[in-house]
Amino acid sequence: MLDNHQKNIATFIHLSTFSRFLIPFGNFLGPIILWVTNKEKSSFVDAHGKQAINFQISIFLYAVILGTISIPFFVFNMFNGLDFIDFNGFHDFHINIGKPSPLLYIGGGLGAIAVIGFILELVFIIKASLKARDGEIYQYPLTINFLK
C-alpha cells in the first residue's frame, strides 16, 4: 500500500527536473539525489526515479544528436558566399540579403523540432508527476532504459 510520503517523493523526483532552470545540470542532480536517498524505502519511488533519470539522459542524448545535425547547416549558411582566398579585410566586406539558402530551411526546421521537443518534454514531466501523485507508474515515451 502506498502512503502519501512515497507518492510525494515520486512526484518531487519528476518535478526536480525543473531545477535545471536554476542550477546547471539540476535536471540530473535533483532526481538522482532524491532517488538515491529513497530508492531502498519503496519500489514505487525506485521505479519513478529510474524513469525520470532515464528520460533526462535520453532527452540529453537526443539534444546532442539534434544539435550535431543542425549546427553545421547554420554555419555553412553563414559562410555561404564568402571567398576566403580573396578576402581583403573589411573595406570590401558587405552583406548580401538575397534568397535564403536551402540549408537555412533545413536548419530552421531542425530548430523547430527542438522547440516542439522541449514543449513535449515539459508536458511529459508534468504528466509523470501527476501520475506519481495519483500512485500510478508512468512510462515516458521515447525513453532509452539505461537504468533497469
PDB file of N, CA, C and O in Angstrom, residues 42-71:
ATOM      1  N   SER A  42      11.214   2.239  -1.025  1.00  0.00           N
ATOM      2  CA  SER A  42       9.991   1.961  -1.752  1.00  0.00           C
ATOM      3  C   SER A  42      10.309   1.583  -3.197  1.00  0.00           C
ATOM      4  O   SER A  42      11.094   2.266  -3.865  1.00  0.00           O
ATOM      5  N   SER A  43       9.685   0.519  -3.664  1.00  0.00           N
ATOM      6  CA  SER A  43       9.859   0.139  -5.067  1.00  0.00           C
ATOM      7  C   SER A  43       9.140   1.127  -5.988  1.00  0.00           C
ATOM      8  O   SER A  43       9.545   1.314  -7.139  1.00  0.00           O
ATOM      9  N   PHE A  44       8.100   1.762  -5.495  1.00  0.00           N
ATOM     10  CA  PHE A  44       7.382   2.783  -6.258  1.00  0.00           C
ATOM     11  C   PHE A  44       8.289   3.986  -6.533  1.00  0.00           C
ATOM     12  O   PHE A  44       8.386   4.457  -7.673  1.00  0.00           O
ATOM     13  N   VAL A  45       8.975   4.454  -5.510  1.00  0.00           N
ATOM     14  CA  VAL A  45       9.913   5.567  -5.650  1.00  0.00           C
ATOM     15  C   VAL A  45      11.078   5.154  -6.540  1.00  0.00           C
ATOM     16  O   VAL A  45      11.539   5.932  -7.383  1.00  0.00           O
ATOM     17  N   ASP A  46      11.543   3.924  -6.391  1.00  0.00           N
ATOM     18  CA  ASP A  46      12.640   3.412  -7.212  1.00  0.00           C
ATOM     19  C   ASP A  46      12.257   3.414  -8.695  1.00  0.00           C
ATOM     20  O   ASP A  46      13.031   3.851  -9.547  1.00  0.00           O
ATOM     21  N   ALA A  47      11.066   2.964  -9.007  1.00  0.00           N
ATOM     22  CA  ALA A  47      10.613   2.921 -10.410  1.00  0.00           C
ATOM     23  C   ALA A  47      10.487   4.324 -10.998  1.00  0.00           C
ATOM     24  O   ALA A  47      10.918   4.564 -12.135  1.00  0.00           O
ATOM     25  N   HIS A  48       9.935   5.248 -10.238  1.00  0.00           N
ATOM     26  CA  HIS A  48       9.787   6.618 -10.734  1.00  0.00           C
ATOM     27  C   HIS A  48      11.144   7.310 -10.869  1.00  0.00           C
ATOM     28  O   HIS A  48      11.358   8.083 -11.814  1.00  0.00           O
ATOM     29  N   GLY A  49      12.043   7.039  -9.958  1.00  0.00           N
ATOM     30  CA  GLY A  49      13.382   7.620 -10.048  1.00  0.00           C
ATOM     31  C   GLY A  49      14.124   7.154 -11.285  1.00  0.00           C
ATOM     32  O   GLY A  49      14.741   7.952 -11.995  1.00  0.00           O
ATOM     33  N   LYS A  50      14.054   5.864 -11.557  1.00  0.00           N
ATOM     34  CA  LYS A  50      14.709   5.327 -12.752  1.00  0.00           C
ATOM     35  C   LYS A  50      14.099   5.912 -14.019  1.00  0.00           C
ATOM     36  O   LYS A  50      14.808   6.260 -14.960  1.00  0.00           O
ATOM     37  N   GLN A  51      12.773   6.029 -14.043  1.00  0.00           N
ATOM     38  CA  GLN A  51      12.111   6.589 -15.222  1.00  0.00           C
ATOM     39  C   GLN A  51      12.517   8.044 -15.453  1.00  0.00           C
ATOM     40  O   GLN A  51      12.793   8.445 -16.585  1.00  0.00           O
ATOM     41  N   ALA A  52      12.550   8.839 -14.400  1.00  0.00           N
ATOM     42  CA  ALA A  52      12.902  10.255 -14.537  1.00  0.00           C
ATOM     43  C   ALA A  52      14.348  10.415 -15.013  1.00  0.00           C
ATOM     44  O   ALA A  52      14.629  11.229 -15.901  1.00  0.00           O
ATOM     45  N   ILE A  53      15.257   9.649 -14.444  1.00  0.00           N
ATOM     46  CA  ILE A  53      16.661   9.749 -14.825  1.00  0.00           C
ATOM     47  C   ILE A  53      16.870   9.244 -16.251  1.00  0.00           C
ATOM     48  O   ILE A  53      17.584   9.869 -17.045  1.00  0.00           O
ATOM     49  N   ASN A  54      16.248   8.123 -16.590  1.00  0.00           N
ATOM     50  CA  ASN A  54      16.355   7.606 -17.960  1.00  0.00           C
ATOM     51  C   ASN A  54      15.815   8.607 -18.975  1.00  0.00           C
ATOM     52  O   ASN A  54      16.390   8.788 -20.051  1.00  0.00           O
ATOM     53  N   PHE A  55      14.716   9.264 -18.644  1.00  0.00           N
ATOM     54  CA  PHE A  55      14.137  10.248 -19.557  1.00  0.00           C
ATOM     55  C   PHE A  55      15.069  11.435 -19.741  1.00  0.00           C
ATOM     56  O   PHE A  55      15.262  11.917 -20.861  1.00  0.00           O
ATOM     57  N   GLN A  56      15.663  11.924 -18.661  1.00  0.00           N
ATOM     58  CA  GLN A  56      16.567  13.062 -18.775  1.00  0.00           C
ATOM     59  C   GLN A  56      17.825  12.717 -19.563  1.00  0.00           C
ATOM     60  O   GLN A  56      18.301  13.521 -20.365  1.00  0.00           O
ATOM     61  N   ILE A  57      18.358  11.527 -19.368  1.00  0.00           N
ATOM     62  CA  ILE A  57      19.525  11.100 -20.149  1.00  0.00           C
ATOM     63  C   ILE A  57      19.143  10.968 -21.622  1.00  0.00           C
ATOM     64  O   ILE A  57      19.898  11.386 -22.510  1.00  0.00           O
ATOM     65  N   SER A  58      17.973  10.407 -21.892  1.00  0.00           N
ATOM     66  CA  SER A  58      17.513  10.251 -23.279  1.00  0.00           C
ATOM     67  C   SER A  58      17.317  11.608 -23.945  1.00  0.00           C
ATOM     68  O   SER A  58      17.731  11.806 -25.093  1.00  0.00           O
ATOM     69  N   ILE A  59      16.703  12.549 -23.242  1.00  0.00           N
ATOM     70  CA  ILE A  59      16.489  13.886 -23.791  1.00  0.00           C
ATOM     71  C   ILE A  59      17.825  14.566 -24.078  1.00  0.00           C
ATOM     72  O   ILE A  59      18.004  15.213 -25.118  1.00  0.00           O
ATOM     73  N   PHE A  60      18.780  14.414 -23.176  1.00  0.00           N
ATOM     74  CA  PHE A  60      20.113  14.985 -23.396  1.00  0.00           C
ATOM     75  C   PHE A  60      20.763  14.382 -24.640  1.00  0.00           C
ATOM     76  O   PHE A  60      21.342  15.105 -25.464  1.00  0.00           O
ATOM     77  N   LEU A  61      20.648  13.084 -24.781  1.00  0.00           N
ATOM     78  CA  LEU A  61      21.212  12.401 -25.944  1.00  0.00           C
ATOM     79  C   LEU A  61      20.548  12.876 -27.238  1.00  0.00           C
ATOM     80  O   LEU A  61      21.234  13.164 -28.231  1.00  0.00           O
ATOM     81  N   TYR A  62      19.232  13.001 -27.231  1.00  0.00           N
ATOM     82  CA  TYR A  62      18.512  13.491 -28.415  1.00  0.00           C
ATOM     83  C   TYR A  62      18.913  14.933 -28.739  1.00  0.00           C
ATOM     84  O   TYR A  62      19.050  15.291 -29.914  1.00  0.00           O
ATOM     85  N   ALA A  63      19.111  15.765 -27.725  1.00  0.00           N
ATOM     86  CA  ALA A  63      19.509  17.160 -27.948  1.00  0.00           C
ATOM     87  C   ALA A  63      20.909  17.245 -28.550  1.00  0.00           C
ATOM     88  O   ALA A  63      21.157  18.060 -29.444  1.00  0.00           O
ATOM     89  N   VAL A  64      21.813  16.396 -28.078  1.00  0.00           N
ATOM     90  CA  VAL A  64      23.165  16.381 -28.633  1.00  0.00           C
ATOM     91  C   VAL A  64      23.132  15.952 -30.092  1.00  0.00           C
ATOM     92  O   VAL A  64      23.782  16.563 -30.950  1.00  0.00           O
ATOM     93  N   ILE A  65      22.350  14.935 -30.400  1.00  0.00           N
ATOM     94  CA  ILE A  65      22.240  14.465 -31.786  1.00  0.00           C
ATOM     95  C   ILE A  65      21.621  15.549 -32.670  1.00  0.00           C
ATOM     96  O   ILE A  65      22.127  15.838 -33.761  1.00  0.00           O
ATOM     97  N   LEU A  66      20.549  16.166 -32.215  1.00  0.00           N
ATOM     98  CA  LEU A  66      19.885  17.211 -32.996  1.00  0.00           C
ATOM     99  C   LEU A  66      20.797  18.420 -33.184  1.00  0.00           C
ATOM    100  O   LEU A  66      20.862  19.004 -34.275  1.00  0.00           O
ATOM    101  N   GLY A  67      21.525  18.797 -32.151  1.00  0.00           N
ATOM    102  CA  GLY A  67      22.470  19.903 -32.264  1.00  0.00           C
ATOM    103  C   GLY A  67      23.615  19.592 -33.199  1.00  0.00           C
ATOM    104  O   GLY A  67      24.040  20.436 -33.994  1.00  0.00           O
ATOM    105  N   THR A  68      24.116  18.371 -33.146  1.00  0.00           N
ATOM    106  CA  THR A  68      25.198  17.954 -34.031  1.00  0.00           C
ATOM    107  C   THR A  68      24.758  17.987 -35.488  1.00  0.00           C
ATOM    108  O   THR A  68      25.535  18.330 -36.369  1.00  0.00           O
ATOM    109  N   ILE A  69      23.510  17.667 -35.727  1.00  0.00           N
ATOM    110  CA  ILE A  69      22.996  17.690 -37.095  1.00  0.00           C
ATOM    111  C   ILE A  69      22.696  19.117 -37.547  1.00  0.00           C
ATOM    112  O   ILE A  69      22.995  19.488 -38.679  1.00  0.00           O
ATOM    113  N   SER A  70      22.125  19.950 -36.690  1.00  0.00           N
ATOM    114  CA  SER A  70      21.633  21.260 -37.136  1.00  0.00           C
ATOM    115  C   SER A  70      22.687  22.358 -37.155  1.00  0.00           C
ATOM    116  O   SER A  70      22.603  23.263 -37.991  1.00  0.00           O
ATOM    117  N   ILE A  71      23.662  22.333 -36.293  1.00  0.00           N
ATOM    118  CA  ILE A  71      24.646  23.416 -36.231  1.00  0.00           C
ATOM    119  C   ILE A  71      25.424  23.566 -37.544  1.00  0.00           C
ATOM    120  O   ILE A  71      25.614  24.693 -38.003  1.00  0.00           O
TER     121      ILE A  71
END
